Coordinates of C-alpha atoms in Angstrom, one line a residue:
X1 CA 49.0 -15.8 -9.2
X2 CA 47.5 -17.5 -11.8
X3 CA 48.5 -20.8 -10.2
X4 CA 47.5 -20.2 -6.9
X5 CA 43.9 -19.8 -8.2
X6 CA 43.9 -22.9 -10.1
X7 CA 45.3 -24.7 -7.1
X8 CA 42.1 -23.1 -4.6
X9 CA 39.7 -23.7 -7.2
X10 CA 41.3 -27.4 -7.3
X11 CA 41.2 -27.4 -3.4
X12 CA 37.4 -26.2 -3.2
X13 CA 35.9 -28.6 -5.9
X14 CA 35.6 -26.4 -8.7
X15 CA 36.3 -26.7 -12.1
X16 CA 39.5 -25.1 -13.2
X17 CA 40.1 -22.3 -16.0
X18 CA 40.2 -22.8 -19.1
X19 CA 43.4 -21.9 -19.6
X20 CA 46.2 -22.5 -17.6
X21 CA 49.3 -19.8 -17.4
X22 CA 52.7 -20.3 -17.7
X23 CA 53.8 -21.4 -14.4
X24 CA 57.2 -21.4 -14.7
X25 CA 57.6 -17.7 -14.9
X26 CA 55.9 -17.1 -11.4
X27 CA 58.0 -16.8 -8.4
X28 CA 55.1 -19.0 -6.2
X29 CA 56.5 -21.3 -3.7
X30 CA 55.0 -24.1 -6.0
X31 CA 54.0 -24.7 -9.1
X32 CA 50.2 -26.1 -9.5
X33 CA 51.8 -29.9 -8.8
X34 CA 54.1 -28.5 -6.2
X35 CA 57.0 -29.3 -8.1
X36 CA 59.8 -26.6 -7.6
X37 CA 62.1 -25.8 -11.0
X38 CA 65.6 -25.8 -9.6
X39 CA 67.3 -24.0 -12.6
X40 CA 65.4 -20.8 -11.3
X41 CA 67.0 -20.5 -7.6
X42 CA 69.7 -17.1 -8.2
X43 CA 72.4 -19.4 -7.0
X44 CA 71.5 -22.7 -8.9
X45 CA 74.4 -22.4 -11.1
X46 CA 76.9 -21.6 -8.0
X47 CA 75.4 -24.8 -6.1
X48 CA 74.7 -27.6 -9.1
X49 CA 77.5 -29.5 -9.7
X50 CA 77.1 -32.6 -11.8
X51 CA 80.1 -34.5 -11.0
X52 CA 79.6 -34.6 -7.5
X53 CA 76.0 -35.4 -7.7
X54 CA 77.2 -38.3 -9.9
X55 CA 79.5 -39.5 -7.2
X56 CA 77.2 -39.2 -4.1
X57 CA 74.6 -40.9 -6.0
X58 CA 77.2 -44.3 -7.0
X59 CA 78.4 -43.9 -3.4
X60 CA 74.7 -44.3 -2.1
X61 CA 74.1 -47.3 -4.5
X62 CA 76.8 -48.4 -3.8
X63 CA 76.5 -48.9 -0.1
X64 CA 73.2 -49.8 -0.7
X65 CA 74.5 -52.9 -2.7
X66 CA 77.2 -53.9 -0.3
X67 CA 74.2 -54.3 2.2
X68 CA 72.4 -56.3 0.1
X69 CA 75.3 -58.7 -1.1
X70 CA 76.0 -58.5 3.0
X71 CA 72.6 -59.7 4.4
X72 CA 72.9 -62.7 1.4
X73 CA 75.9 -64.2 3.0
X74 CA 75.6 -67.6 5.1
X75 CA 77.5 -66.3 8.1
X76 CA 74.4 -63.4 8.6
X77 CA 72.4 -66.8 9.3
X78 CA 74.5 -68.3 11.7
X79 CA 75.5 -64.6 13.6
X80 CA 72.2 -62.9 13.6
X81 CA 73.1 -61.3 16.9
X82 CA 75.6 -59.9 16.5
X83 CA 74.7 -58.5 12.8
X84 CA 71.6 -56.8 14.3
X85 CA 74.0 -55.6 17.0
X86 CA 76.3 -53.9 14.6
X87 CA 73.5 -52.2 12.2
X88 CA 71.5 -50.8 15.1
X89 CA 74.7 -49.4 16.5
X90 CA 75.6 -48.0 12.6
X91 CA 72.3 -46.6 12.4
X92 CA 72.3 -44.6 15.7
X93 CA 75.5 -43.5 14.9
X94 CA 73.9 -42.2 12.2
X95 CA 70.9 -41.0 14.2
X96 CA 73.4 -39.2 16.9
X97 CA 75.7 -37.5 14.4
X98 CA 73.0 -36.2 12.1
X99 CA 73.8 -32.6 12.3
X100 CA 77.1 -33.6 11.1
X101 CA 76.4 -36.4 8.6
X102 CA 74.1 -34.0 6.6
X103 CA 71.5 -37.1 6.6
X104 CA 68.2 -36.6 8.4
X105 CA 67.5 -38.9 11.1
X106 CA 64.1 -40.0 9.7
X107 CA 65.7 -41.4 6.5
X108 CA 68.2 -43.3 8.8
X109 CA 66.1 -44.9 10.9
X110 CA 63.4 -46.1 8.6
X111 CA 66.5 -47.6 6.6
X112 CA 67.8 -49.2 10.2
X113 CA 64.1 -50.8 11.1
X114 CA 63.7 -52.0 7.4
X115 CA 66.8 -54.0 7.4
X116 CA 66.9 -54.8 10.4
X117 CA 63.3 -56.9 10.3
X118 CA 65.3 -58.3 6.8
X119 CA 68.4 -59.6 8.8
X120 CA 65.8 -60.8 11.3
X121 CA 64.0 -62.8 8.8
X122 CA 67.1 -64.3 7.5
X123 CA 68.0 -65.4 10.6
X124 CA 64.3 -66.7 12.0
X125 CA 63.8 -70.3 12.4
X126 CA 61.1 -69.7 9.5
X127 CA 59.7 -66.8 7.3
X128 CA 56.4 -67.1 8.6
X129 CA 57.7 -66.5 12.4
X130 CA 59.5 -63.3 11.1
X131 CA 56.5 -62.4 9.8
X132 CA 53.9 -63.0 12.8
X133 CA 56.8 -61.0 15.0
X134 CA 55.9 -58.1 12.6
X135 CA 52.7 -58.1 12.2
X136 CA 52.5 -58.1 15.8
X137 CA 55.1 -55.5 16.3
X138 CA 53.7 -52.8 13.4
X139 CA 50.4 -53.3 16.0
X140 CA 51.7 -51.9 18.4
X141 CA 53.6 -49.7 16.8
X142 CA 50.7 -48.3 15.1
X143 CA 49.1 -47.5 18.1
X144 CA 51.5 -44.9 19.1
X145 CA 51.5 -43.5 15.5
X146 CA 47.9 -43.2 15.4
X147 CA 47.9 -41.3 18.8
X148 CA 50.8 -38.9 18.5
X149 CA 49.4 -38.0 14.8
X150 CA 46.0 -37.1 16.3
X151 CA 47.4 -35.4 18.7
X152 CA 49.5 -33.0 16.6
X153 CA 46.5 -32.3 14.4
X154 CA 44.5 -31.3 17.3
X155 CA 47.0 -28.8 18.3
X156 CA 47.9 -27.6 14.9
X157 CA 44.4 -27.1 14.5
X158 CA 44.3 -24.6 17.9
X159 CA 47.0 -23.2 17.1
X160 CA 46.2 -22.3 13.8
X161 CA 43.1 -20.4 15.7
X162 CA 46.1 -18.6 17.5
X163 CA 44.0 -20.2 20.4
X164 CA 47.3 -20.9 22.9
X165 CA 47.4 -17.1 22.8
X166 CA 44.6 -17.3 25.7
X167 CA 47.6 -18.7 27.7
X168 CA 50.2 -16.1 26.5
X169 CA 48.1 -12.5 26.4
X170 CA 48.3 -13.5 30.5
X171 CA 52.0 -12.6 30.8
X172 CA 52.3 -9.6 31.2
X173 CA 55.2 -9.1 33.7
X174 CA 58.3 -7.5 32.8
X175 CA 60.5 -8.2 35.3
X176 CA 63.7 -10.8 33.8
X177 CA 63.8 -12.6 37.1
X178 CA 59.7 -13.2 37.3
X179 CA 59.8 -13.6 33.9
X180 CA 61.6 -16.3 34.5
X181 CA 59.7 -18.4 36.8
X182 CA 56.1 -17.4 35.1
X183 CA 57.2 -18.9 31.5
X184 CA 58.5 -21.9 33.4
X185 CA 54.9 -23.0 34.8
X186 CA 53.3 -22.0 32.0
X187 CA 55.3 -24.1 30.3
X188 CA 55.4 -26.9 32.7
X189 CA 51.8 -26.7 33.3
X190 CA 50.7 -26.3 29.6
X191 CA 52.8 -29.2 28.9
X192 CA 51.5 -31.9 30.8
X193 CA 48.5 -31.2 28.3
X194 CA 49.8 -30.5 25.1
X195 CA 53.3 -32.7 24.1
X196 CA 56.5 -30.9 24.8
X197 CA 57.6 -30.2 21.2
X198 CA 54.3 -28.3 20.3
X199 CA 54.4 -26.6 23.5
X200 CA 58.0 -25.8 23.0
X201 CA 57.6 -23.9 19.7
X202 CA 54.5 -22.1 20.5
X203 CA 56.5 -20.9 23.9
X204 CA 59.6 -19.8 22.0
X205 CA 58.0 -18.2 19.5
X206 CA 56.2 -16.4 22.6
X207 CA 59.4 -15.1 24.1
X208 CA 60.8 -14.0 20.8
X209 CA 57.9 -11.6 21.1
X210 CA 58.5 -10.6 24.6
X211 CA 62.1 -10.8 24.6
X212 CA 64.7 -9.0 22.3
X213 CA 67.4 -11.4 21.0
X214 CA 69.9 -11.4 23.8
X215 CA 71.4 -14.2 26.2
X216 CA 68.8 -13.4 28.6
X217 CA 66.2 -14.9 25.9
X218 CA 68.3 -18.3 25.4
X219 CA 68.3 -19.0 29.0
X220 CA 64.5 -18.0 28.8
X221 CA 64.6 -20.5 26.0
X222 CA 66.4 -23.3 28.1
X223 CA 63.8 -22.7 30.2
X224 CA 60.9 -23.8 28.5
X225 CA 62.8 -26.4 27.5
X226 CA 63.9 -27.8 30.8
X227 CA 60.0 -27.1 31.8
X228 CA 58.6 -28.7 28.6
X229 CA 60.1 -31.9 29.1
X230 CA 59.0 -31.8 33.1
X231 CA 55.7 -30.7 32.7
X232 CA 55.4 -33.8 30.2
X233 CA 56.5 -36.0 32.9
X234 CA 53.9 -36.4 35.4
X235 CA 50.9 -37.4 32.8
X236 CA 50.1 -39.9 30.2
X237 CA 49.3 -37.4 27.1
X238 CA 52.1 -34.8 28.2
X239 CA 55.0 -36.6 26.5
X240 CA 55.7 -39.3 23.8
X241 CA 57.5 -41.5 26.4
X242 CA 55.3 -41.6 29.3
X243 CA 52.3 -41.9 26.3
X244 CA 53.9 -45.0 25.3
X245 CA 54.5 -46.6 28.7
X246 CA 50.4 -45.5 29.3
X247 CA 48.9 -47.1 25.9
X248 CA 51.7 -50.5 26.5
X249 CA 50.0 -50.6 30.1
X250 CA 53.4 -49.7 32.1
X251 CA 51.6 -46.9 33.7
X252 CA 48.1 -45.5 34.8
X253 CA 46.9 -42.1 34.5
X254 CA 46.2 -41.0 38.0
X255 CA 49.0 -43.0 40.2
X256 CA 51.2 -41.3 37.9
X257 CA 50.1 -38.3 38.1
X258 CA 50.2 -38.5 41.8
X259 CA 53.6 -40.0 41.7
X260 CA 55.7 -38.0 39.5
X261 CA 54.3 -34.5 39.9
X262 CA 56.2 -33.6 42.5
X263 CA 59.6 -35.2 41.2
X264 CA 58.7 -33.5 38.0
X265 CA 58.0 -29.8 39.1
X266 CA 61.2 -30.1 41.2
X267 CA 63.0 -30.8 38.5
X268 CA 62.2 -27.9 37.1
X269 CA 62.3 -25.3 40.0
X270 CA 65.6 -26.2 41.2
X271 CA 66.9 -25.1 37.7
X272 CA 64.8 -21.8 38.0
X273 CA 66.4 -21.3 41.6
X274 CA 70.2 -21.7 40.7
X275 CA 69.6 -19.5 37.4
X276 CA 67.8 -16.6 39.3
X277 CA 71.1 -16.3 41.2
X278 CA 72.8 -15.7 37.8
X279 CA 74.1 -12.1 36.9
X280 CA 72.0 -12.8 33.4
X281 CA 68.6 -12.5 34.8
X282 CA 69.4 -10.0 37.4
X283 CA 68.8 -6.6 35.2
X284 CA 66.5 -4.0 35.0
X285 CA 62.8 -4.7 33.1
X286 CA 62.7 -5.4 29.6
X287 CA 61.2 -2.8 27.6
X288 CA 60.0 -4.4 24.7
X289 CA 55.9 -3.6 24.1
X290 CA 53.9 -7.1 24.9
X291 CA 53.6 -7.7 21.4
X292 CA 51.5 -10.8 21.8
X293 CA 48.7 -8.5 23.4
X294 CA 48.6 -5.9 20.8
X295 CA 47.7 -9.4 18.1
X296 CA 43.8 -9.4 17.6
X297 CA 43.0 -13.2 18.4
X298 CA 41.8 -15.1 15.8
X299 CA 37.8 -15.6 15.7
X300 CA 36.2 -18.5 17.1
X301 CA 39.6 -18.9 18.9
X302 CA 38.2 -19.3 22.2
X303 CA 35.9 -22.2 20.9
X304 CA 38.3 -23.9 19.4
X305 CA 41.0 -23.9 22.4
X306 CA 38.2 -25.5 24.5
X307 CA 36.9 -28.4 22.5
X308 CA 40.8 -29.0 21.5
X309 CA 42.0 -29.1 24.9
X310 CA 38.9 -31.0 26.4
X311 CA 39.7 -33.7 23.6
X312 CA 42.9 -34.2 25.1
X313 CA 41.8 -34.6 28.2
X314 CA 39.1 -37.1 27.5
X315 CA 41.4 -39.1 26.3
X316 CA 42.0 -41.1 29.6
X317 CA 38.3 -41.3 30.7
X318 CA 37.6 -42.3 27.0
X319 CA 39.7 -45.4 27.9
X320 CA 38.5 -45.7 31.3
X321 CA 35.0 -45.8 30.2
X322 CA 35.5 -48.1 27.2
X323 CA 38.4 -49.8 27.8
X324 CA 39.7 -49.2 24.2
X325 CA 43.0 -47.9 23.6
X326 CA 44.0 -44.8 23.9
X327 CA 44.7 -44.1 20.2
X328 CA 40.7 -44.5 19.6
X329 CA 39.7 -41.6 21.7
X330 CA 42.2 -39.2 19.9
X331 CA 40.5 -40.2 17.1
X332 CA 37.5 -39.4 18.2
X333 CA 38.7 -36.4 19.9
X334 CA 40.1 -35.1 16.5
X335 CA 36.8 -36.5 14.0
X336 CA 34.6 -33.9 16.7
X337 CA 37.3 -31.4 15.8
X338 CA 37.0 -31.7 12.9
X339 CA 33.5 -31.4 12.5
X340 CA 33.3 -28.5 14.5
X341 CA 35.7 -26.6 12.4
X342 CA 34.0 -27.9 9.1
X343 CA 30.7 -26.5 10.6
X344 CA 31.9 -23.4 11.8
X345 CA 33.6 -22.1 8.9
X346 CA 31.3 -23.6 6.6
X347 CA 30.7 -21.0 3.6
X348 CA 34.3 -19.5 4.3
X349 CA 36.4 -20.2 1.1
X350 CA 38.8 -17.6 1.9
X351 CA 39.6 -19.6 5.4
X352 CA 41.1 -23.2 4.2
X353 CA 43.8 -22.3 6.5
X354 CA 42.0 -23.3 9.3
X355 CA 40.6 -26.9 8.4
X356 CA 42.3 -29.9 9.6
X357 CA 43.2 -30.7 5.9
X358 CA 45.6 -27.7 6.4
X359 CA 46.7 -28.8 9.6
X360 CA 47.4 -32.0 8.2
X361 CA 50.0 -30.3 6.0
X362 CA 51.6 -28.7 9.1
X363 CA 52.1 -31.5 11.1
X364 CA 55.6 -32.9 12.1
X365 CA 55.7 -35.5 9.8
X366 CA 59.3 -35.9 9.7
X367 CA 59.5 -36.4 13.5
X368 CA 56.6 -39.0 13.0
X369 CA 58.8 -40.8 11.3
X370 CA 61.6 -40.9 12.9
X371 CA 59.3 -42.8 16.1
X372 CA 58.4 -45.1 13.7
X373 CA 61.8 -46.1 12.4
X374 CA 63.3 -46.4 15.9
X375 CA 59.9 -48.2 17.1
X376 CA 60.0 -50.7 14.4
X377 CA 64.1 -51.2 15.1
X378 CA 63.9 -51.7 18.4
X379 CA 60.8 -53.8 17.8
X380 CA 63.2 -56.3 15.5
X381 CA 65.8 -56.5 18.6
X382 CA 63.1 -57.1 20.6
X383 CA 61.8 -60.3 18.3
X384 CA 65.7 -61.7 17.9
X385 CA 65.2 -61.8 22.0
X386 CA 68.5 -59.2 22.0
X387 CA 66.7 -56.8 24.2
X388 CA 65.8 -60.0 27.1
X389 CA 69.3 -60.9 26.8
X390 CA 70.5 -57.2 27.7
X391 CA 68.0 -57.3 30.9
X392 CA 69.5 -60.3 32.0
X393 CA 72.9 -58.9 32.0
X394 CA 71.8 -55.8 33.9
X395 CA 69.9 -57.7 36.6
X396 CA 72.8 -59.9 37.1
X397 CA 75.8 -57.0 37.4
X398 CA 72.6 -54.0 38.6
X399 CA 70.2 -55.5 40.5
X400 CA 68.9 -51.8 41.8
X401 CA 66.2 -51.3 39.5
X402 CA 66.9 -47.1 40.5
X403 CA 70.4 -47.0 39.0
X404 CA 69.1 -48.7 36.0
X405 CA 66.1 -46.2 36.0
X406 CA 68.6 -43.3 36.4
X407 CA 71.0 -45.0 33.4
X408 CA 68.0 -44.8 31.1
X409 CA 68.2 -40.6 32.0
X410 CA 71.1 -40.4 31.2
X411 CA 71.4 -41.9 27.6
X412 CA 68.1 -40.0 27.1
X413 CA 70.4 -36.8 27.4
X414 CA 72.6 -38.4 24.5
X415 CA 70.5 -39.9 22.3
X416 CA 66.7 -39.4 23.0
X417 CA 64.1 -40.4 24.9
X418 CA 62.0 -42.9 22.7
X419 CA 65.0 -45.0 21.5
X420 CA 65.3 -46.3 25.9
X421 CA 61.8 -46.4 26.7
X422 CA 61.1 -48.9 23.6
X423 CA 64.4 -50.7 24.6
X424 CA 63.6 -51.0 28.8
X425 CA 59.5 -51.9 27.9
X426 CA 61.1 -55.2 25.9
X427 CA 63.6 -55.7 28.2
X428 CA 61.1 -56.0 31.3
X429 CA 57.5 -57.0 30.8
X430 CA 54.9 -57.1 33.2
X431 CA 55.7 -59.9 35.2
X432 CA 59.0 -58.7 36.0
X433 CA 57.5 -55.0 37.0
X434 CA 54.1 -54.9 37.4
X435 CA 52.1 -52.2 36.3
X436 CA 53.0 -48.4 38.4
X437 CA 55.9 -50.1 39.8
X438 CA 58.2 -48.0 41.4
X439 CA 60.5 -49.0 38.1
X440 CA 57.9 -47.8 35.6
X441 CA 57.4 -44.7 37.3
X442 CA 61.4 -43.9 37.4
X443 CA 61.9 -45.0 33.7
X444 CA 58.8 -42.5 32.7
X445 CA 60.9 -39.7 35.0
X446 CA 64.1 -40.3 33.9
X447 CA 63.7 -40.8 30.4
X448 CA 61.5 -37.5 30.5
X449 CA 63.1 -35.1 32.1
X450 CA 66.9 -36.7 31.5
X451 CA 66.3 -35.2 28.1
X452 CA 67.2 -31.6 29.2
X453 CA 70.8 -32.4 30.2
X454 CA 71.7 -32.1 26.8
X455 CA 70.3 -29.7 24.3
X456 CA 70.1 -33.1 21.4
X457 CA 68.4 -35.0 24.5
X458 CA 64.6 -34.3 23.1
X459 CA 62.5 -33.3 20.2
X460 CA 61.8 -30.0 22.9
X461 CA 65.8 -29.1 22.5
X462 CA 66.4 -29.5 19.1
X463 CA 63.5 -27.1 17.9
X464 CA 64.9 -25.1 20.6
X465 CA 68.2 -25.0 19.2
X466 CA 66.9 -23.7 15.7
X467 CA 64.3 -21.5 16.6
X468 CA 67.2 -19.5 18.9
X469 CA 70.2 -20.9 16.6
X470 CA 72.1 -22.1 20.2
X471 CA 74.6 -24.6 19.3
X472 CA 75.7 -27.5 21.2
X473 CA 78.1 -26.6 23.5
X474 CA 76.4 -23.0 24.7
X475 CA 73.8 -25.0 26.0
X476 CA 76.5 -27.2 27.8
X477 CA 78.4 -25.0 29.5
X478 CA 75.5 -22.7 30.4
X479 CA 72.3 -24.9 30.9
X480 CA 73.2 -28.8 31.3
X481 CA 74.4 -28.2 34.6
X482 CA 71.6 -26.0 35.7
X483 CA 69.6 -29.2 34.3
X484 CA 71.4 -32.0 35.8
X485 CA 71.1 -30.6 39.3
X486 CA 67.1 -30.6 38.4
X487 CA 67.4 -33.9 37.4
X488 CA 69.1 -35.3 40.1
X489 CA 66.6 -33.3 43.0
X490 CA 63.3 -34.7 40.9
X491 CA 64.8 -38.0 41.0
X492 CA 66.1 -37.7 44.8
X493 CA 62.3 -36.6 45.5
X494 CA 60.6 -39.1 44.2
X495 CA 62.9 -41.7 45.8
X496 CA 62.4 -39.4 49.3
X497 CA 58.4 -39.3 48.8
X498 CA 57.9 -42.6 48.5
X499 CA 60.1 -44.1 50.5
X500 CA 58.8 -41.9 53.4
X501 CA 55.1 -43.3 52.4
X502 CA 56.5 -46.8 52.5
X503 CA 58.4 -46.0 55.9
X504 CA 57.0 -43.5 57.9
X505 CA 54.9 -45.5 60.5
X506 CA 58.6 -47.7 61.2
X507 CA 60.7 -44.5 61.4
X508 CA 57.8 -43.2 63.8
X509 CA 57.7 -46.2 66.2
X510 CA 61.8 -45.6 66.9
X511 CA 61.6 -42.6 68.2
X512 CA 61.8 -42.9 72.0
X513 CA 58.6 -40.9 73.2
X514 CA 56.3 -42.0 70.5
X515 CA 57.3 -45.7 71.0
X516 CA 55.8 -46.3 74.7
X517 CA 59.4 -47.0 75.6

């Protein structure tokens, strides 16, 4: 223990013992630096081999070298199309078939944006253009990683107050069935506030509570999942895709709100419909105790859960009343927070857990990363003018801007949702859609909710699928059709609401007795 009270007496500014204990003995997560000694894991000398650590590392230096020697050669400068082409598809292979690979997705695509913007600058008229295109790019691009880090720390930090369980302690039903349908708009609606991922663990980790481990519990899982990525549908803070079509100007805040909510919470009850019909959640009450309820809440939780939440909600009239964007008023949203916490637990060593230096710690960094790698990649396709290219070729074989709108679902399902959004918002610009267009407010449906139909489809999914361990292909064969039919009525809905808006005074005039004829 002796290092863990070096390391708080590091943490709180004071000066540390005089003499430090052997460290190495302890069986601490971490070591005073956080370094971790490898030779004392029980199966070290089952797992460390040297040879093949050898090879792996010449086979990663290697391939690293024959990129290098690749992007020197003359005929990179004269096919710079097609040699971004051919990485970005290498690096989403990459991306797609992580699980597989062994290779995290973040490390791939940060190595896909870097050399991409390298082949790009090879292949620019000049340096100094390649390097204006990235300076503007890594703008814009910062924009989105400055929001969606503020955001996470603001919801770390309430959750670390245990203050989402203000939301939970009110389920209390115990019928399967109703079950069903009240963690699906809690979901939904707790989503449009918080981002799906955040709301997706903290729901999980609800029903493992309420639920014993059973395949009722991983379709209550799919659920929350399938309501995660709805409820973040219909507003600008409630997912990372619809965020970035709000902060790029694609959409506003209360005509898409107004447009998509009903799309969105269709897609999500016609799942809950078709899967209340199912023998799985047609059983008798579940009798585990509501262990969420018998948890003492954590002090000042209350508080906390109100100036978190109102933070994110300000975040639109912050930019409506400023007209800075919307990355400055999570800021601000999170330096109140952060105050606030600071102030209230002022005095309380013992409670570091529940500063927003802590939360920083606990933040998805690794996801974080990953946006940035495919923002900056797609960013660099966008610059070569690949991406106008691509929306030429669409316009001129799909001119309906809904089948494009529904394509963009689709390969949300198989890839994931940011990867399409960037893609489509430099393949169209303003001029071509104007801003709430019925083609913005598709793309921010589709790409949203089109996530479910797979379980790899969203950030939501895959932190479902190891929280509950459900592997690829349960979730096919018992949830992506439940989801596609969700998909396909949101999407039939929102073409049926507005096209009824647009035509309802024609369609009156024909019929004969309301005509004058």
């Amino acid at each position: 223990m002796d290092w863990l009270i070096q390391k708080m007496r590091k943490d709180l500014g004071l000066p540390l013992l005089p003499v430090i204990q052997d460290v190495t003995s302890t069986s601490g997560p971490c070591d005073p630096l956080c370094s971790v000694d490898e030779t004392r894991s029980p199966d070290f000398k089952v797992t460390y081999k040297p040879k093949t650590d050898l090879l792996r590392t010449i086979a990663v230096f290697t391939a690293a070298l024959a990129g290098t020697l690749a992007i020197s050669l003359a005929w990179i400068t004269h096919n710079q199309d097609i040699a971004m082409a051919l990485l970005f598809a290498v690096g989403y292979a990459g991306i797609i078939f992580e699980e597989f690979l062994a290779f995290s997705k973040s490390g791939v695509g940060l190595l896909m944006a870097v050399s991409l913007w390298v082949v790009r600058t090879i292949g620019a008229p000049s340096t100094e253009i390649a390097v204006s295109d990235l300076t503007h790019a890594s703008a814009e691009v910062c924009e989105v990683m400055f929001f969606l880090f503020g955001a996470m720390t603001i919801v770390e930090i309430v959750d670390a107050h245990q203050g989402f369980k203000l939301v939970t302690d009110n389920i209390t039903t115990r019928k399967p069935r109703t079950l069903l349908w009240v963690v699906g708009f809690v979901t939904f609606f707790l989503s449009s506030i918080l981002d799906n991922l955040t709301c997706t663990i903290a729901m999980v980790s609800m029903s493992r509570k309420l639920v014993p481990a059973s395949e009722y519990r991983k379709l209550l899982g799919a659920v929350i999942v399938i309501a995660a990525n709805a409820g973040g549908a219909w507003t600008p803070i409630g997912d990372v895709t619809t965020t970035m079509l709000w902060i790029h100007g694609r959409i506003s805040t209360l005509q898409t709100m107004k447009s998509l909510f009903i799309p969105s919470i269709v897609s999500l009850a016609v799942p809950l419909a078709l899967m209340s019909l199912t023998s799985k959640v047609n059983g008798k009450g579940l009798d585990s105790p509501n262990v969420l309820a018998s948890e003492d809440m954590a002090p000042r939780g209350k508080l906390v859960f109100s100036v978190g939440m109102s933070a994110l909600i300000f975040v639109p009239v912050f930019k409506a009343l400023t007209g800075l964007p919307p990355f400055m008023g999570i800021l601000f949203g999170l330096g109140v927070l952060w105050i606030l916490t600071d102030a209230i637990h002022y005095g309380e060593s013992e409670r570091q857990e529940l500063k927003v230096p802590q939360a920083l710690s606990r933040i998805d960094t690794q996801g974080a990363l990953f946006f940035l790698g495919i923002l900056l990649s797609v960013s660099s396709l966008e610059a070569a003018g690949l991406l106008r290219e691509l929306a030429n070729y669409l316009d001129a074989h799909i001119p309906n801007v809904e089948l494009i709108a529904s394509a963009i679902g689709f390969v949300s399902a198989i890839i994931d949702n940011v990867p399409p959004i960037t893609a489509t918002m430099g393949m169209y610009d303003l001029t071509t859609f104007p801003q709430d267009s019925e083609f913005w407010q598709l793309v921010a449906y589709c790409a949203g909710t089109g996530g479910s139909m797979l379980v790899i489809g969203s950030a939501a999914g895959v932190a479902y699928m190891g929280m509950e361990k459900v592997d690829f292909f349960w979730y096919l064969r018992k949830v992506s059709g439940f989801a596609f039919a969700g998909y396909a009525a949101g999407f039939a809905a929102y073409l049926a609401v507005n096209n009824l808006h647009i035509s309802l005074p024609s369609t009156l005039s024909q019929v004969p007795f309301l005509s004058g004829s």
